[in-house]
């Protein structure tokens, strides 16, 4: 529960508080109420379709349960949000898929600046704390400074890193890292990649080549391809996600910078429109500001 205490203040402020306010001043569940509810939901970036679904279902529920008290309406809203989130996707577990044997390989994709490197740094720390032997591959050889930035995280986390000079072939970095991971019995390998969306064909080729290299070395890998999205970019993040989904087999989302936006509802929109599970959320720049995403806790966190 306490895990979303920090980082959701902004979303709570516009979304939770606005809804709380709406409910506190509520007299009857009439059309005005639903109008305002829809506006609040859209304002929090849950997406138009999702807002309408919630509103429609709430109408039904209010009738069915003959809800009169505002406290009960709130419970129904929260319950509906959780149900709709769950219904929008398959029955997935929130954690990462791990290798049955040999190293687990996790590929991170996403455009520059969304927080890929930072997320890897935070995640490496988390797994190291859990007693896993962690290796990083600095395969973003394109963005100036990316290798050095990942190296800083490796040192801070006390984990190993495989790197080559800037502009090296990213697949060569991945190849070396896989060899090392297997030979030295690493539990998990995190691969940072470059996010060049300007050239979709290039990006697609590069990721495809990387995946071929990975699968040749570790047949059931990559175990996850995590797309990192910046929550503060709102609908733009959704568009990026669609592009990456077309480009490679994304298995899950890491949604960063939720602390910097009031639009926490984007989590629901991602679920609804992309049918991809959000696996982790970033709630700040510090090492422990990455949390596994637990839908019900997150939604309750919005209304605290
Ligand atoms: P990359 O280009 O995708 O590797 O992005 P970086 O990891 O370099 O991150 C870009 C900026 O976003 C950095 O200044 C990070 O500190 C910041 N950042 C990453 N995740 C979060 C987050 O969850 N919250 C906040 N507030 N900042 C973040």
XYZ file of C-alpha atoms and ligand atoms in Angstrom:
332
model
C 0.000 0.000 0.000
C 2.600 2.521 1.112
C 4.563 1.838 -2.027
C 2.813 4.579 -4.030
C 2.836 7.151 -1.232
C 5.474 9.157 -3.003
C 5.379 10.048 -6.663
C 1.668 10.105 -7.317
C 0.968 13.452 -5.645
C 0.278 15.261 -8.904
C -2.069 12.629 -10.257
C -3.749 12.335 -6.903
C -4.188 16.075 -6.855
C -6.045 16.381 -10.154
C -7.594 12.969 -10.412
C -8.221 11.626 -6.933
C -8.923 14.961 -5.298
C -11.145 16.124 -8.089
C -13.129 12.960 -7.875
C -13.197 13.165 -4.092
C -14.432 16.728 -4.418
C -17.053 15.719 -6.928
C -18.237 13.014 -4.588
C -18.153 15.205 -1.489
C -20.436 17.760 -3.144
C -22.569 15.164 -4.663
C -26.302 15.290 -4.222
C -27.579 12.819 -6.701
C -26.067 10.633 -9.354
C -27.501 12.617 -12.240
C -26.280 13.603 -15.700
C -24.264 16.501 -14.281
C -22.444 14.058 -12.107
C -21.588 11.823 -15.041
C -20.515 14.787 -17.182
C -18.105 15.899 -14.520
C -16.901 12.369 -13.933
C -16.136 11.930 -17.637
C -14.282 15.232 -17.696
C -12.219 14.268 -14.682
C -11.289 10.936 -16.217
C -10.363 12.451 -19.575
C -8.339 15.125 -17.770
C -6.338 12.375 -16.125
C -5.569 10.895 -19.560
C -7.370 7.589 -19.165
C -8.401 8.085 -22.803
C -11.796 8.967 -24.221
C -12.971 5.393 -24.779
C -11.972 4.332 -21.313
C -13.688 7.350 -19.738
C -16.924 6.526 -21.569
C -16.724 2.865 -20.629
C -16.220 3.698 -16.986
C -19.035 6.207 -17.042
C -21.449 3.846 -18.814
C -20.683 0.943 -16.544
C -21.002 3.137 -13.528
C -24.455 4.211 -14.675
C -25.484 0.554 -14.813
C -23.923 -0.266 -11.491
C -25.463 2.701 -9.723
C -28.869 1.591 -10.950
C -28.323 -2.057 -10.125
C -26.983 -1.495 -6.646
C -29.268 1.473 -6.056
C -26.262 3.448 -4.824
C -27.166 6.619 -2.991
C -24.280 7.526 -0.706
C -21.210 9.232 -2.113
C -18.905 6.861 -0.242
C -20.497 3.951 -2.063
C -20.248 5.694 -5.418
C -16.540 6.124 -4.853
C -16.138 2.460 -4.071
C -17.944 1.578 -7.264
C -15.705 3.943 -9.273
C -12.540 2.438 -7.830
C -13.857 -1.091 -8.304
C -14.784 -0.316 -11.928
C -11.355 1.134 -12.670
C -9.688 -1.999 -11.359
C -12.077 -4.302 -13.203
C -11.679 -2.445 -16.476
C -7.924 -2.520 -16.129
C -7.971 -6.257 -15.575
C -10.501 -6.890 -18.335
C -8.467 -4.961 -20.887
C -5.654 -7.480 -20.796
C -4.887 -11.130 -20.540
C -4.298 -12.712 -17.168
C -0.705 -11.744 -16.856
C 1.464 -11.560 -13.808
C 3.073 -8.234 -13.115
C 6.622 -9.471 -12.593
C 9.177 -10.273 -15.254
C 9.284 -13.574 -17.088
C 12.463 -15.335 -15.972
C 14.528 -17.998 -17.730
C 14.002 -21.582 -16.586
C 17.735 -22.033 -16.788
C 20.636 -19.928 -17.924
C 20.575 -16.161 -17.991
C 17.353 -14.194 -18.225
C 17.696 -11.593 -20.983
C 15.697 -8.363 -20.778
C 15.799 -5.937 -23.695
C 14.889 -2.277 -23.127
C 13.575 -0.228 -26.029
C 12.195 3.289 -26.336
C 13.095 6.692 -27.731
C 15.867 8.851 -26.293
C 15.151 10.615 -23.054
C 12.269 8.484 -21.832
C 14.361 7.031 -19.000
C 15.691 3.728 -20.342
C 19.162 3.994 -18.878
C 17.850 5.202 -15.539
C 15.291 2.398 -15.419
C 17.986 -0.210 -16.066
C 20.096 1.312 -13.309
C 17.205 1.144 -10.859
C 16.170 -2.342 -11.896
C 19.712 -3.700 -11.723
C 19.907 -2.405 -8.187
C 16.636 -4.081 -7.264
C 17.715 -7.467 -8.616
C 21.156 -7.193 -7.074
C 19.522 -6.523 -3.690
C 17.503 -9.674 -4.214
C 20.726 -11.626 -4.540
C 20.872 -12.038 -8.319
C 24.052 -11.852 -10.350
C 23.367 -8.957 -12.740
C 25.092 -7.961 -15.986
C 24.438 -4.843 -18.072
C 25.015 -4.501 -21.824
C 25.602 -0.945 -23.056
C 24.156 -1.482 -26.525
C 22.995 2.105 -26.924
C 26.188 2.947 -28.780
C 24.455 5.740 -30.673
C 23.425 8.378 -28.139
C 26.427 10.390 -26.959
C 27.054 9.720 -23.292
C 24.698 6.754 -22.991
C 27.501 4.242 -22.373
C 29.120 6.427 -19.740
C 25.756 7.003 -18.066
C 25.077 3.279 -17.827
C 28.601 2.783 -16.539
C 27.915 5.201 -13.698
C 24.870 3.138 -12.740
C 26.874 -0.100 -12.922
C 29.436 1.326 -10.512
C 26.783 2.701 -8.204
C 24.871 -0.601 -8.189
C 28.045 -2.694 -7.945
C 27.154 -4.759 -11.010
C 29.189 -5.660 -14.097
C 28.861 -4.091 -17.517
C 29.887 -4.990 -21.056
C 30.680 -2.008 -23.252
C 32.452 -0.998 -26.440
C 33.340 2.399 -27.889
C 30.537 4.679 -29.127
C 29.249 3.898 -32.620
C 30.185 0.197 -32.282
C 27.740 -2.334 -33.656
C 25.147 -2.776 -30.867
C 24.726 -6.449 -31.754
C 28.428 -6.998 -31.129
C 28.016 -5.604 -27.617
C 25.044 -7.888 -27.035
C 26.978 -10.864 -28.403
C 29.880 -10.278 -25.998
C 27.495 -9.764 -23.100
C 25.643 -13.014 -23.819
C 28.908 -14.958 -23.999
C 29.978 -13.505 -20.684
C 26.591 -14.058 -19.072
C 26.639 -17.732 -20.016
C 30.296 -18.393 -19.228
C 30.169 -16.691 -15.842
C 26.684 -17.793 -14.790
C 24.936 -14.473 -14.568
C 21.273 -14.685 -13.552
C 20.060 -11.723 -15.529
C 21.246 -9.523 -18.379
C 19.756 -6.076 -18.999
C 20.322 -4.696 -22.504
C 20.156 -0.942 -23.150
C 19.373 -0.103 -26.785
C 19.318 3.033 -28.910
C 15.956 4.606 -29.707
C 16.191 6.105 -33.136
C 12.636 6.630 -34.183
C 13.562 9.049 -36.963
C 14.401 6.064 -39.058
C 11.920 3.300 -38.478
C 13.476 0.874 -40.954
C 16.874 1.239 -39.326
C 15.480 0.749 -35.877
C 13.574 -2.307 -37.006
C 16.648 -3.836 -38.624
C 18.824 -3.119 -35.646
C 16.379 -4.645 -33.168
C 15.788 -7.650 -35.429
C 19.521 -8.257 -35.743
C 19.960 -7.955 -31.996
C 17.169 -10.432 -31.403
C 18.709 -12.911 -33.843
C 22.015 -12.694 -31.993
C 20.252 -13.194 -28.672
C 18.166 -16.154 -29.793
C 21.185 -17.875 -31.297
C 22.989 -17.709 -27.965
C 20.017 -18.224 -25.629
C 17.162 -19.902 -27.529
C 14.267 -18.833 -25.272
C 15.530 -15.237 -25.020
C 14.824 -12.345 -24.922
C 12.500 -13.162 -22.041
C 11.071 -9.673 -22.026
C 11.181 -6.736 -24.399
C 10.259 -3.775 -22.224
C 9.176 -0.575 -23.900
C 9.985 2.450 -21.769
C 7.518 5.343 -22.054
C 7.565 8.802 -20.503
C 4.210 9.432 -18.791
C 4.605 13.202 -19.057
C 4.298 12.997 -22.847
C 0.696 11.782 -22.608
C -0.851 10.780 -25.908
C 2.539 11.053 -27.586
C 3.690 8.127 -25.469
C 0.783 6.124 -26.841
C 1.807 6.923 -30.399
C 5.395 5.889 -29.707
C 4.113 2.674 -28.232
C 2.124 1.884 -31.373
C 5.213 2.436 -33.487
C 7.396 0.187 -31.353
C 4.697 -2.465 -31.260
C 4.799 -2.519 -35.057
C 8.575 -2.668 -35.014
C 9.290 -5.411 -32.515
C 7.549 -7.824 -30.104
C 7.079 -5.674 -27.057
C 6.095 -7.750 -24.004
C 5.539 -5.034 -21.443
C 5.761 -1.372 -20.537
C 7.782 0.605 -18.046
C 6.066 3.931 -17.481
C 8.509 6.538 -16.163
C 8.172 10.032 -14.687
C 4.723 9.506 -13.222
C 5.892 11.809 -10.437
C 6.124 14.626 -12.985
C 2.596 14.436 -14.326
C -1.000 14.702 -13.194
C -1.946 12.259 -15.903
C -1.578 8.993 -14.024
C -4.633 7.736 -15.873
C -2.373 7.125 -18.872
C -1.739 3.732 -17.268
C -5.337 2.783 -18.035
C -5.180 4.168 -21.569
C -2.054 2.132 -22.319
C -3.785 -0.960 -21.086
C -6.943 -0.320 -22.999
C -5.463 0.813 -26.300
C -2.299 -1.257 -26.532
C -3.216 -4.392 -24.623
C 0.204 -4.397 -23.067
C 0.825 -4.813 -19.356
C 2.537 -2.047 -17.444
C 5.201 -3.944 -15.482
C 6.976 -1.171 -13.633
C 6.425 2.512 -12.956
C 9.028 5.206 -12.353
C 8.120 7.626 -9.587
C 11.314 9.681 -9.332
C 14.990 9.855 -10.192
C 16.357 7.993 -7.195
C 17.435 4.388 -7.251
C 14.447 3.139 -5.246
C 11.889 5.127 -7.250
C 11.009 2.228 -9.506
C 8.036 0.114 -8.384
C 6.447 -3.038 -9.724
C 3.064 -2.035 -11.041
C 0.166 -3.481 -9.062
C -3.066 -2.152 -10.628
C -5.323 -2.223 -7.580
C -2.714 -0.593 -5.351
C -1.981 2.007 -7.970
C -5.649 2.900 -8.371
C -6.211 3.030 -4.610
C -3.043 5.168 -4.479
C -4.720 7.733 -6.716
C -7.588 8.199 -4.295
C -5.828 8.254 -0.961
P 17.192 7.388 -21.961
O 17.679 8.338 -23.029
O 15.900 6.748 -22.360
O 18.210 6.399 -21.537
O 16.806 8.312 -20.697
P 17.591 8.577 -19.336
O 17.656 7.344 -18.520
O 18.866 9.271 -19.634
O 16.595 9.572 -18.582
C 16.318 10.886 -19.024
C 16.019 11.777 -17.815
O 14.821 11.363 -17.183
C 17.088 11.731 -16.743
O 17.322 13.022 -16.268
C 16.477 10.858 -15.635
O 16.965 11.166 -14.357
C 15.024 11.203 -15.784
N 14.118 10.144 -15.272
C 14.095 8.831 -15.602
N 13.096 8.189 -14.950
C 12.464 9.108 -14.176
C 11.319 9.078 -13.281
O 10.660 8.063 -13.045
N 10.987 10.273 -12.694
C 11.673 11.430 -12.946
N 11.253 12.538 -12.330
N 12.729 11.491 -13.775
C 13.122 10.362 -14.385
